[in-house]
Structures are given as C-alpha cells and as structure tokens.
Tab-separated table of C-alpha atoms in Angstrom:
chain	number	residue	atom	x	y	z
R	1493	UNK	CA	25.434	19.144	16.092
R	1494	UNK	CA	22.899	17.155	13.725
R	1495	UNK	CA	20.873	18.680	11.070
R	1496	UNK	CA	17.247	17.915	10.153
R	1497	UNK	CA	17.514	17.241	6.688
R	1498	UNK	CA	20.266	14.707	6.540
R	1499	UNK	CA	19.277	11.319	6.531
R	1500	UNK	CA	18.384	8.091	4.789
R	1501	UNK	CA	15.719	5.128	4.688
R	1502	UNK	CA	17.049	1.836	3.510
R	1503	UNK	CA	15.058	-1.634	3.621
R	1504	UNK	CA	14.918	-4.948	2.887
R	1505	UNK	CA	12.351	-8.113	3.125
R	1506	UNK	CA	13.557	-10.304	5.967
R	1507	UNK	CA	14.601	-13.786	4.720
R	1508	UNK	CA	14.164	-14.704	8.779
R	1509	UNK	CA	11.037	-12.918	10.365
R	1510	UNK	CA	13.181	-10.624	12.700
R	1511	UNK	CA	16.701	-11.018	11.311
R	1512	UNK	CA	18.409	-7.958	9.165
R	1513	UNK	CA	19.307	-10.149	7.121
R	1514	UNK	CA	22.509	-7.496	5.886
R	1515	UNK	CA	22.619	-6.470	2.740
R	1516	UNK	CA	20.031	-5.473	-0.568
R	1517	UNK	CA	18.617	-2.922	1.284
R	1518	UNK	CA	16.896	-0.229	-1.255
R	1519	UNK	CA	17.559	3.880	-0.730
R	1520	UNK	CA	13.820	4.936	-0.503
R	1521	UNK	CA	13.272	8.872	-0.476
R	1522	UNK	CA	10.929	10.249	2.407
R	1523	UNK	CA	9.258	13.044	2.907
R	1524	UNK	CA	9.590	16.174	5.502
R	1525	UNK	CA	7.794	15.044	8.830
R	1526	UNK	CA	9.118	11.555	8.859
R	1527	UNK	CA	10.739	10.434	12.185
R	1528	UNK	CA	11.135	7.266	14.314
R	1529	UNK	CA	9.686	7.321	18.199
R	1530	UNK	CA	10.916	5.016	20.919
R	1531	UNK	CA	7.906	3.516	22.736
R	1532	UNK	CA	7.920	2.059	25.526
R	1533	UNK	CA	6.124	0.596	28.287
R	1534	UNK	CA	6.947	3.322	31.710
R	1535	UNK	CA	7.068	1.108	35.001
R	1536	UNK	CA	6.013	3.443	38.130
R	1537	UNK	CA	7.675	1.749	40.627
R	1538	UNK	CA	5.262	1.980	43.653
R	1539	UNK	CA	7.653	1.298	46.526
R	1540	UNK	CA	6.779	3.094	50.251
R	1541	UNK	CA	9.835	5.125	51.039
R	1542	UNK	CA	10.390	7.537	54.054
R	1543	UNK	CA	9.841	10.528	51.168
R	1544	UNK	CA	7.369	11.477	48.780
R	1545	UNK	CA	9.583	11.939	45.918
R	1546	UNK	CA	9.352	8.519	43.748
R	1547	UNK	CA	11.620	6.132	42.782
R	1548	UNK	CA	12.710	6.577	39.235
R	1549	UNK	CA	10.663	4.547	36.964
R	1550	UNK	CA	11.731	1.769	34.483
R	1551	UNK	CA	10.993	0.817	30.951
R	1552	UNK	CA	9.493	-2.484	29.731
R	1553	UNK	CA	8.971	-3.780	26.647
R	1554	UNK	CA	10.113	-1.412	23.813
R	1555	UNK	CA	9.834	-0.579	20.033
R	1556	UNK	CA	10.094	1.751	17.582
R	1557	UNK	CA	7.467	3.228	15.303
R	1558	UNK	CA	8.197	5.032	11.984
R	1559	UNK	CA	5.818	6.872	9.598
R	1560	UNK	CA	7.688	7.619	6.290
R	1561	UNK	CA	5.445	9.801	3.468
R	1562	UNK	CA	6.892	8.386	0.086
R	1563	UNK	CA	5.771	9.293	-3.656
R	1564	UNK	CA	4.182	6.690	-5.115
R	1565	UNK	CA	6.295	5.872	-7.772
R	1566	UNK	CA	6.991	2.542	-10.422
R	1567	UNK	CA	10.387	1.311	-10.714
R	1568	UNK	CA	10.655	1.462	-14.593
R	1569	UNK	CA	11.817	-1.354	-17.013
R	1570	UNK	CA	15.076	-2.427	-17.098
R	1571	UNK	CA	14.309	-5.385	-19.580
R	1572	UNK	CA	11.803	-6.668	-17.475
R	1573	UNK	CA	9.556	-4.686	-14.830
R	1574	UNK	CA	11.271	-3.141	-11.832
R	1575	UNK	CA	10.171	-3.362	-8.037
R	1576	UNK	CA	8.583	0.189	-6.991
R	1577	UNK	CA	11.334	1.757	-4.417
R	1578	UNK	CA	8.594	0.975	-1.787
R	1579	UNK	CA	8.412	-2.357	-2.370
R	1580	UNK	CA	9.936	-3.511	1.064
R	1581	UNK	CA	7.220	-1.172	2.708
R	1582	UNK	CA	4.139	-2.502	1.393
R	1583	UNK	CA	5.320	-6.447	1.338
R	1584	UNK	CA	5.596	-5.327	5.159
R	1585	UNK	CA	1.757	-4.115	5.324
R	1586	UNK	CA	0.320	-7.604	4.449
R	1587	UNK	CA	0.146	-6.927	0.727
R	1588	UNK	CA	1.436	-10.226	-1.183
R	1589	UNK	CA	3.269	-9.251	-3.882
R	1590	UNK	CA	2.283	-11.676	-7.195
R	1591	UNK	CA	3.363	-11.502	-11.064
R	1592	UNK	CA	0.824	-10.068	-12.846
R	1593	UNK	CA	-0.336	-9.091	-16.371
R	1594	UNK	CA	-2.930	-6.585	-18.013
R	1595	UNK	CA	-4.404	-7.551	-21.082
R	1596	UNK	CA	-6.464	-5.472	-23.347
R	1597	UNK	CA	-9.041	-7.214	-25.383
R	1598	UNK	CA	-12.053	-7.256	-27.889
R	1599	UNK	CA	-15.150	-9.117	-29.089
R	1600	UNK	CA	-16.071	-10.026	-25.353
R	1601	UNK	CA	-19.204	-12.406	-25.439
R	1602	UNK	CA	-20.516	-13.335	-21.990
R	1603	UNK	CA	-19.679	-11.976	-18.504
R	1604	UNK	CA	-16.395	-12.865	-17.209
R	1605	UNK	CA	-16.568	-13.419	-12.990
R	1606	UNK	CA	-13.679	-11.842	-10.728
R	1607	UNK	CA	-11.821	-14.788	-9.542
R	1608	UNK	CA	-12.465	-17.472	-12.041
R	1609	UNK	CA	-9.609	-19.118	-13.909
R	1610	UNK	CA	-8.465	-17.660	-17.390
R	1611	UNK	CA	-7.412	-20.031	-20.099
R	1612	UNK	CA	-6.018	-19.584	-23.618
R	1613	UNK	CA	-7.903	-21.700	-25.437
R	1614	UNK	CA	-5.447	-20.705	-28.410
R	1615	UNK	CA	-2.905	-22.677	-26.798
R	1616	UNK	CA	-4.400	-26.112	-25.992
R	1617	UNK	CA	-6.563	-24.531	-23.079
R	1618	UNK	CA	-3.117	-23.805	-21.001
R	1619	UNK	CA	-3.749	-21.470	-17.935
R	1620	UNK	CA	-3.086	-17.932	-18.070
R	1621	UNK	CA	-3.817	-17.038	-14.853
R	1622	UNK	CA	-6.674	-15.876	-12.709
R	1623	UNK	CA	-8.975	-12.878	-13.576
R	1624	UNK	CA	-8.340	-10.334	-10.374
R	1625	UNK	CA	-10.824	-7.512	-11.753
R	1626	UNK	CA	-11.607	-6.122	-15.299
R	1627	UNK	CA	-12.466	-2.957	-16.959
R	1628	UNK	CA	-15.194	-2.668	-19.786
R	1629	UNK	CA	-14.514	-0.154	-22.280
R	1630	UNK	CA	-16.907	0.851	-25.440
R	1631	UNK	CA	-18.822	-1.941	-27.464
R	1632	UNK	CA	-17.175	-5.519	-26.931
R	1633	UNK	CA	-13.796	-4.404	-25.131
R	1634	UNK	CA	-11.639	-4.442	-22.028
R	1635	UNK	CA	-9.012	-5.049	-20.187
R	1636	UNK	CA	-8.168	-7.866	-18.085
R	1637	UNK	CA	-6.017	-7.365	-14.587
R	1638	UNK	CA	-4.200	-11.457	-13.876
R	1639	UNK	CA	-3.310	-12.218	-10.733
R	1640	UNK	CA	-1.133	-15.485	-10.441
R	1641	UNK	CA	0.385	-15.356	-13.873
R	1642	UNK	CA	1.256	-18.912	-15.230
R	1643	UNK	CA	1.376	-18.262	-19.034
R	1644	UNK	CA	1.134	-15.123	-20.697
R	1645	UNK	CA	-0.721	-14.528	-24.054
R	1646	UNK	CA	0.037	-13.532	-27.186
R	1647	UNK	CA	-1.824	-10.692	-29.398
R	1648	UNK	CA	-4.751	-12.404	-31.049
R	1649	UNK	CA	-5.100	-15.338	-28.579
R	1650	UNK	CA	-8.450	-16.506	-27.736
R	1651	UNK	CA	-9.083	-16.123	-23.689
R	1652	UNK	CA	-12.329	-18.272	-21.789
R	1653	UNK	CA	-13.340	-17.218	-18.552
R	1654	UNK	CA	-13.354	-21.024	-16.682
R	1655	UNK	CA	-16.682	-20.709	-14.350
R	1656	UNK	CA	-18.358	-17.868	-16.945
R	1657	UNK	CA	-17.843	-19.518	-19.989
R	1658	UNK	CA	-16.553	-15.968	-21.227
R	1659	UNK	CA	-14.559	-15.047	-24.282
R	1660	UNK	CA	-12.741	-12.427	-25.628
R	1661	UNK	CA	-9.496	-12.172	-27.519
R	1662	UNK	CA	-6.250	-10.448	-26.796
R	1663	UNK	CA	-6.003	-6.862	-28.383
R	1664	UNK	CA	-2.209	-6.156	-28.558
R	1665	UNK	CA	0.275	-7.082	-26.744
R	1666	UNK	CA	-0.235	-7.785	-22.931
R	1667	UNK	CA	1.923	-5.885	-20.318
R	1668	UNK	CA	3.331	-6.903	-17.227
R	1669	UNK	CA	2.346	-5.598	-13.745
R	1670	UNK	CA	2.740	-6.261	-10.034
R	1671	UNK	CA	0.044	-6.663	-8.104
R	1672	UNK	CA	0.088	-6.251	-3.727
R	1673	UNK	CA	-3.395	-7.735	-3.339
R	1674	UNK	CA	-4.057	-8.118	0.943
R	1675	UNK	CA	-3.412	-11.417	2.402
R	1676	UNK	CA	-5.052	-12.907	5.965
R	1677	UNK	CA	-2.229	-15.650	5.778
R	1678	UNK	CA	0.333	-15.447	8.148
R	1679	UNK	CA	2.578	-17.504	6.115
R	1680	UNK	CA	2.652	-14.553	3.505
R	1681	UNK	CA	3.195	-11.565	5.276
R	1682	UNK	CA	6.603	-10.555	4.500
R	1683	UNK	CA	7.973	-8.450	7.174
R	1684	UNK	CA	11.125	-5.978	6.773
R	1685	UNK	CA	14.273	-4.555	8.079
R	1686	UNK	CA	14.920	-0.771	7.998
R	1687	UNK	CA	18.175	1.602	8.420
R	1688	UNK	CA	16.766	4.338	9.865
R	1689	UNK	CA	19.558	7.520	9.496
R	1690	UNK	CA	19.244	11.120	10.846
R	1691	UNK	CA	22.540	12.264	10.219
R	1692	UNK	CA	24.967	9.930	11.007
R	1693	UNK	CA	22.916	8.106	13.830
R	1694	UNK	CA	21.334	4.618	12.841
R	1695	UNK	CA	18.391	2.914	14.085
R	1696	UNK	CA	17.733	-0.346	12.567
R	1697	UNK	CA	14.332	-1.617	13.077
R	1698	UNK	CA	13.792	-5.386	12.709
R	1699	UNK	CA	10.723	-7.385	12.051
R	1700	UNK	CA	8.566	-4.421	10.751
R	1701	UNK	CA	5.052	-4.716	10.418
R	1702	UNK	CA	2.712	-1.626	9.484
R	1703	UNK	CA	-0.329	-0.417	7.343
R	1704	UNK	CA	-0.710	2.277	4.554
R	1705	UNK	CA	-2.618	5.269	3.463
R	1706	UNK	CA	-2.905	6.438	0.324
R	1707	UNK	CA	-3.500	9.980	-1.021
R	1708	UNK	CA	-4.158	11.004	-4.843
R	1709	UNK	CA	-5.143	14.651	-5.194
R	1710	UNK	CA	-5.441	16.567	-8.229
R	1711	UNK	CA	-2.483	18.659	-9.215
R	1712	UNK	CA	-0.397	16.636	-6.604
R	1713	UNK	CA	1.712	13.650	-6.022
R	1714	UNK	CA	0.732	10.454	-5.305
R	1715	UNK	CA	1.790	9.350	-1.936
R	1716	UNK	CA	2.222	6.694	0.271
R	1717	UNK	CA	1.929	7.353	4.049
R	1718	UNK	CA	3.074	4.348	5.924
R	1719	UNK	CA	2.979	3.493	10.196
R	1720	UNK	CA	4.915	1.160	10.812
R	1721	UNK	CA	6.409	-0.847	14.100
R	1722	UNK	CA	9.476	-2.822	14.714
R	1723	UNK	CA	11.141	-4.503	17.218
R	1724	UNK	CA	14.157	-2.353	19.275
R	1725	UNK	CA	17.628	-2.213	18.420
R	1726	UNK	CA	20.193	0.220	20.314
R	1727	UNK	CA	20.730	3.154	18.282
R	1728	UNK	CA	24.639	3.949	16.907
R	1729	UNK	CA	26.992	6.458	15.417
R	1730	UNK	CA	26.983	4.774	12.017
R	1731	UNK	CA	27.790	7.301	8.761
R	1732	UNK	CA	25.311	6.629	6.085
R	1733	UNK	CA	26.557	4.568	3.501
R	1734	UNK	CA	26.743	5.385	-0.175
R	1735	UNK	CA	22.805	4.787	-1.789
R	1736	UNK	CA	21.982	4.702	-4.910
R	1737	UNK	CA	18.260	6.494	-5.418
R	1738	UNK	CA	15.397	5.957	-8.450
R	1739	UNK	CA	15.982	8.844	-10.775
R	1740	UNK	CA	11.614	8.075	-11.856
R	1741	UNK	CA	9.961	11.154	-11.515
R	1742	UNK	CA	6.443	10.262	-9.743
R	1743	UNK	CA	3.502	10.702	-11.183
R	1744	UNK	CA	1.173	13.579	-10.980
R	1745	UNK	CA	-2.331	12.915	-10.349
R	1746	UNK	CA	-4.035	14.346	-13.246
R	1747	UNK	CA	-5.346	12.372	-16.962
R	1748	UNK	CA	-6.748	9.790	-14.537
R	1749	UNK	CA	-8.893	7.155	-15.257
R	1750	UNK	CA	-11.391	6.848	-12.725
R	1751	UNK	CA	-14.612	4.442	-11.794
R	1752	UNK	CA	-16.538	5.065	-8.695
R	1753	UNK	CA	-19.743	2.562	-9.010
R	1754	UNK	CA	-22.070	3.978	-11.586
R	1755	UNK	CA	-20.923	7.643	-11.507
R	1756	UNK	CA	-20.477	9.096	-14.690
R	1757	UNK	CA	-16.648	10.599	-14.321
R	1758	UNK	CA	-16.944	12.622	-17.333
R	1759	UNK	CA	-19.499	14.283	-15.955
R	1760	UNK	CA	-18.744	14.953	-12.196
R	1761	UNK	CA	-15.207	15.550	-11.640
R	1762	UNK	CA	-13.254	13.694	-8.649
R	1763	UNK	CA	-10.842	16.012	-6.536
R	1764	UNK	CA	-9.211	13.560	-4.583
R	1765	UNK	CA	-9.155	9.989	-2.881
R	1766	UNK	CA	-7.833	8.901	0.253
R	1767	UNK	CA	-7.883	5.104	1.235
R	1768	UNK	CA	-6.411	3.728	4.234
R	1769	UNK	CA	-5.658	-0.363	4.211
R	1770	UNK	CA	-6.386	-0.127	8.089
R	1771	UNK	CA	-4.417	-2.828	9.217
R	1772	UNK	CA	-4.137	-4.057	12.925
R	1773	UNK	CA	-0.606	-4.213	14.386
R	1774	UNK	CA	-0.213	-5.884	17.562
R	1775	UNK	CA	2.436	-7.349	19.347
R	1776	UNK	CA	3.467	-10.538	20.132
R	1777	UNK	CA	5.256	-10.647	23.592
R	1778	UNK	CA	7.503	-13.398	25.017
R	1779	UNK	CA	9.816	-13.776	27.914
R	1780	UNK	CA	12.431	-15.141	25.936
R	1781	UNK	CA	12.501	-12.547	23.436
R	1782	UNK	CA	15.489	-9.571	24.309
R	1783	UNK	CA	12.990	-6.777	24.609
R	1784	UNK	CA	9.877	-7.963	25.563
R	1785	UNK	CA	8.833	-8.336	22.150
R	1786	UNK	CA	8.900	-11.393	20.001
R	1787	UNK	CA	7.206	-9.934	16.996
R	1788	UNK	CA	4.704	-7.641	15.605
R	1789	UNK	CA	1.785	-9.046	13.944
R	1790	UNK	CA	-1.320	-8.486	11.727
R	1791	UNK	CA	-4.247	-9.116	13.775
R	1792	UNK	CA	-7.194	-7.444	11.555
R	1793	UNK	CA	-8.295	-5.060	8.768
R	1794	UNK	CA	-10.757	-1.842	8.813
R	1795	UNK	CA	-10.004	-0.940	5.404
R	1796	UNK	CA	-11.553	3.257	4.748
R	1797	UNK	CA	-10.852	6.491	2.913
R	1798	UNK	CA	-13.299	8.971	1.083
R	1799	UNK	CA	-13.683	10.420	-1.879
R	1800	UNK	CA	-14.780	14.070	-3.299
R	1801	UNK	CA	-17.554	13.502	-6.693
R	1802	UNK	CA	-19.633	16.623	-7.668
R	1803	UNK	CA	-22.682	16.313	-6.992
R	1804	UNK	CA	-25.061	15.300	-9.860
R	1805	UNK	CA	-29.072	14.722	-10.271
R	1806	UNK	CA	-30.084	11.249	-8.393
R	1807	UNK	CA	-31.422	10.384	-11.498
R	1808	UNK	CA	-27.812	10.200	-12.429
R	1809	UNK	CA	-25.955	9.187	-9.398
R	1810	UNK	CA	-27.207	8.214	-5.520
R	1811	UNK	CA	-25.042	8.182	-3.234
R	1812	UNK	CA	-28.222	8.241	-0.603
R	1813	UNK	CA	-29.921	5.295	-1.615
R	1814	UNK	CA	-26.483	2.871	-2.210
R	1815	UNK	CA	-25.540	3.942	1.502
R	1816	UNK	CA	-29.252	3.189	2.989
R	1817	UNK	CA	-29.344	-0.420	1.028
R	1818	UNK	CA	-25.374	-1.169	1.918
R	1819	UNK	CA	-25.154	-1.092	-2.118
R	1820	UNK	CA	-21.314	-2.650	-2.803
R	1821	UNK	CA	-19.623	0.207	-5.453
R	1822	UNK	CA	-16.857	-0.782	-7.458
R	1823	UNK	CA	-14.042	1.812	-6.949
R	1824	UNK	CA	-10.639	1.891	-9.812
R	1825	UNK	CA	-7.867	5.340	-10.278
R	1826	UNK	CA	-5.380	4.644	-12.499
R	1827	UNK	CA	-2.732	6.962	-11.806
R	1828	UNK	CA	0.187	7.638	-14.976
R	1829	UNK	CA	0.505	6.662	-18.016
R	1830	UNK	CA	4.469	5.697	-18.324
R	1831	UNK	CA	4.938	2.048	-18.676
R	1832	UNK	CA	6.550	1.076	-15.366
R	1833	UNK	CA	5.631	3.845	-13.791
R	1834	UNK	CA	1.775	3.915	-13.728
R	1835	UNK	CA	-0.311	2.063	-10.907
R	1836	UNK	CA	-4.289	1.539	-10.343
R	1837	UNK	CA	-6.345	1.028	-7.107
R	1838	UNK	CA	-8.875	-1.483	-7.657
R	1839	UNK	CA	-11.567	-1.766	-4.707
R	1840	UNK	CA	-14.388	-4.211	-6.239
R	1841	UNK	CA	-16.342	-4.094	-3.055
R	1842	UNK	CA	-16.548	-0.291	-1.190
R	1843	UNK	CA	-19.755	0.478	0.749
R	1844	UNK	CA	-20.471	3.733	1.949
R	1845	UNK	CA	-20.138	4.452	5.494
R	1846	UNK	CA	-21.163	8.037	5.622
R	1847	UNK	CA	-22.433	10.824	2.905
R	1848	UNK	CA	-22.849	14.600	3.156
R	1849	UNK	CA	-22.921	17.136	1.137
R	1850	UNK	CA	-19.305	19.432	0.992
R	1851	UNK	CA	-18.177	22.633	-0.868
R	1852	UNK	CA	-15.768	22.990	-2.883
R	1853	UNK	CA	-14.799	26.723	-4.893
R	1854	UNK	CA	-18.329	27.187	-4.437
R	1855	UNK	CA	-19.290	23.985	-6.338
R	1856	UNK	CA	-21.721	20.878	-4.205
C-alpha cells in the first residue's frame, strides 16, 4: 500500500542536455493535484488472423509529463541573494537566468530607452549594465531594473542612458535581483533532471523541457503552475532521501504594486492576473536514441493570460479603443515586499486579444 500524500520533487540543471547529472538536486514543495503520466505512442498492430480478437498492441516512443503547482517564493539572503526553490523549473521553460540589479533613483532628465546600455559616468563611464525596463515614480524619480550586470553602483552615482542620453542619479543603495527574461537561443535553454517520488517509488525524468503559468489573486498565494516533459526512465522502488526544504513563507498577493498601461490602479482595483509563457514543446526523435526520443525542445511562444480592472469612464481608461488600434500596454505586479523574497512581472509589450465586460460582487 502507497499513500497519496507522501512524496517528493527534487531537481537539478543538467550540466549534459539529458544526463542526471547526480547530485545538487533542490527539495521543491508541490501542491495537491500534481502527478507524472506515462505517454506513449499505442501501436495497433493490424495483422489478419483467423479471429477477430486483435493482437495486443505495442508502445513506441515514450515520455513522461509532470505538472507541479509551486508557491512562488524567493530564496532569501544568505550573504548574497539565494536561487528561488524553483529555479531548476523555470531555467527549464526557456527563461535565462542573468544577475541583475534594481536601482532607485532621482533627478531623471531625459527619457531613458528599454534596452540601451547604462553607464556610471561617476566612475570613468564604466558599464553598469543594460536597462531591461523602468518604473517612473512622482516628480524626477524611478527605478531602474539591469539586466546583464557588469558593475554595480554606488548611492549617489551619476547613471547615462547610452542611446537616450538620459541621466539620473542613484537614490540609495541598489539591490540585487535575478532576472528569467525568455530566450529563442537554443544554446541557453537550460534543461533539467527531476526525482519524481510518490511514496517510495522514483521516476526520474531527464532532459525536461516545459512552460509556465502564473497566477496572482488577491488574498492568495502566488503560484507557479508548470507542464513539463521529459524523456523516459524505468520507474524503481527507491526510498526518498533525506531533503532539506525553504523554511520562506510565500508571499501573499496583497500591497501590490501594479501598472496595467495607463490605468489608474488607485482608482480601479485589480483582482487577479493570470499569464501563461505559452511555450511550444516538441520532441526531437531519433533512432539511436533508447526510447524513441532524443530530446524535447522549444519550438515557439504564444505568450497570454488576462486580467480583472474595474471598470472606469473611457475618459479614464479604454480598453475598447487600445484593442481596436492593437495599442501595446505596458503590464508590471510586484508581488512582496521582503528583500529576497519579493518578485515583479514586467510585460513591456501586452496587446489585447479580447475585452468584455465581467461581474464581480456586483461590481463591472
């Protein structure tokens, strides 16, 4: 006898696309409803026999596919900043994980651009890194999201946007992030190895490949619902080894800070958002390989989700006439305030595929 509430996720990035490579997995905690499938190609075999009963079938090529719910949830600072416990998971979605900084500042003059280079002209014009989005705040201040870190400021520096001629200087001191921005390079998509346990049966899964959704809802905790695929290994009677688990408590999905194009948020509250990264997972087959499959691999992106504003005067937000013109809204939720254990959806470009009108408590 087994029981249904016994088990445990580890993983690991793969060193070798494919290869478990045996050690530093991380204990990730899942949610009820997770479970693993075996799928399988079934082989009718269409042989004439003196009989209408058939011949038994056979199965091809073969996987597994596993949809773990985790909370979304930093990994603290233990000196420096942690991995998130679901690092491994979202490396595996296509999502390149880079050093990163935020970096409050004041007396902005100019427009800074989204992608130019940032330099400290403080320091002998030395690169900081490059601007990945940025957040206006009241009069002349923001904050600055880096991407591809090189040289971190210091509180007072003077920053230049490179291509925007920009400046602005640091307001305090700058904190340290992660940032899992999508790639379309093959050569960076990370793929994974998981330990799969229900109770003192493992399934290792090699070579895993998947895409995300994500769900903040007021009240609630933010979660991460991954589908993932990986190549087929027999299953065994293996106990679960000893796992050490994040004692962070997630966090709840309330104090947010929210920007949905030119939407006044203090005005109209948000209820929830759902995005989905929408990433194609194919296989890659092969004769050679020991299952049919050689790998999984992403093909393609359809990135979606909605979200839930009240509704509010045109004059003060139109939803209508950004869908009919294909009018690109910037879309940002930062979610906790902990250090280490906050994160923040940035979407610079979101276009509207469909609005309606929806009730909620009695409220448009």
């Amino acid at each position: 006898m087994r029981f249904e509430n016994k088990g445990l996720l580890h993983s690991v990035i793969e060193t070798v696309p494919g290869t478990d490579p045996g050690s530093g997995y991380t204990a990730i905690d899942y949610a009820e409803g997770t479970d693993i499938q075996a799928r399988g190609e079934k082989i009718v075999r269409n042989v004439i026999r003196p009989t209408f009963s058939p011949k038994g079938h056979v199965i091809g090529a073969k996987e597994y596919t596993l949809s773990p719910q985790v909370e979304l949830r930093g990994g603290g600072i233990d000196v420096t900043l942690q991995d998130p416990e679901a690092d491994p998971l979202l490396q595996s979605c296509g999502l390149a994980k880079q050093d990163a900084m935020v970096i409050a500042v004041d007396t902005i003059v100019g427009t800074f651009v989204v992608g130019e280079t940032i330099t400290n002209t403080t320091q002998a014009g030395e690169t900081v890194g490059t601007l990945a989005d940025i957040d206006l705040g009241t009069g002349a201040t923001g904050v600055l999201f880096i991407k591809n870190l090189q040289n971190p400021p210091s509180d007072g520096d003077a920053l230049a946007g490179g291509s925007s001629s920009a400046t602005a200087a640091v307001d305090g001191a700058p904190s340290e992030a992660l940032i899992y921005i999508p790639t379309s390079t093959r050569a960076n998509m990370k793929s994974s190895t998981i330990h799969f346990y229900r109770d003192g049966v493992r399934h290792i899964l090699t070579g895993v490949r998947g895409t995300m959704e994500l769900d903040f809802t007021t009240g609630k905790r933010a979660m991460a619902k991954f589908a993932l695929t990986g190549l087929w290994n027999d299953p065994t009677d293996t106990a679960e080894p000893a796992a050490t688990f994040s004692s962070i408590d997630p966090p709840v999905c309330y104090g947010a800070t929210l920007q949905v194009g030119s939407l006044d948020t203090d005005e109209a509250m948000i209820n929830a958002i759902q995005f989905r990264l929408g990433n194609k997972v194919v296989p890659r087959g092969g004769l050679q390989s020991a299952e049919g499959r050689a790998s999984f691999e992403i093909s393609g992106r359809e990135p979606g989700g909605s979200l839930d504003p009240e509704a509010l005067a045109l004059s003060a937000f139109n939803p209508w006439t950004a869908w009919k013109n294909a009018t690109a809204q910037k879309i940002t939720a930062l979610i906790g305030s902990t250090a280490g254990n906050r994160f923040r959806l940035g979407l610079p470009y979101a276009l509207y595929d469909e609005v309606a009108y929806r009730g909620r408590d009695g409220i448009l």
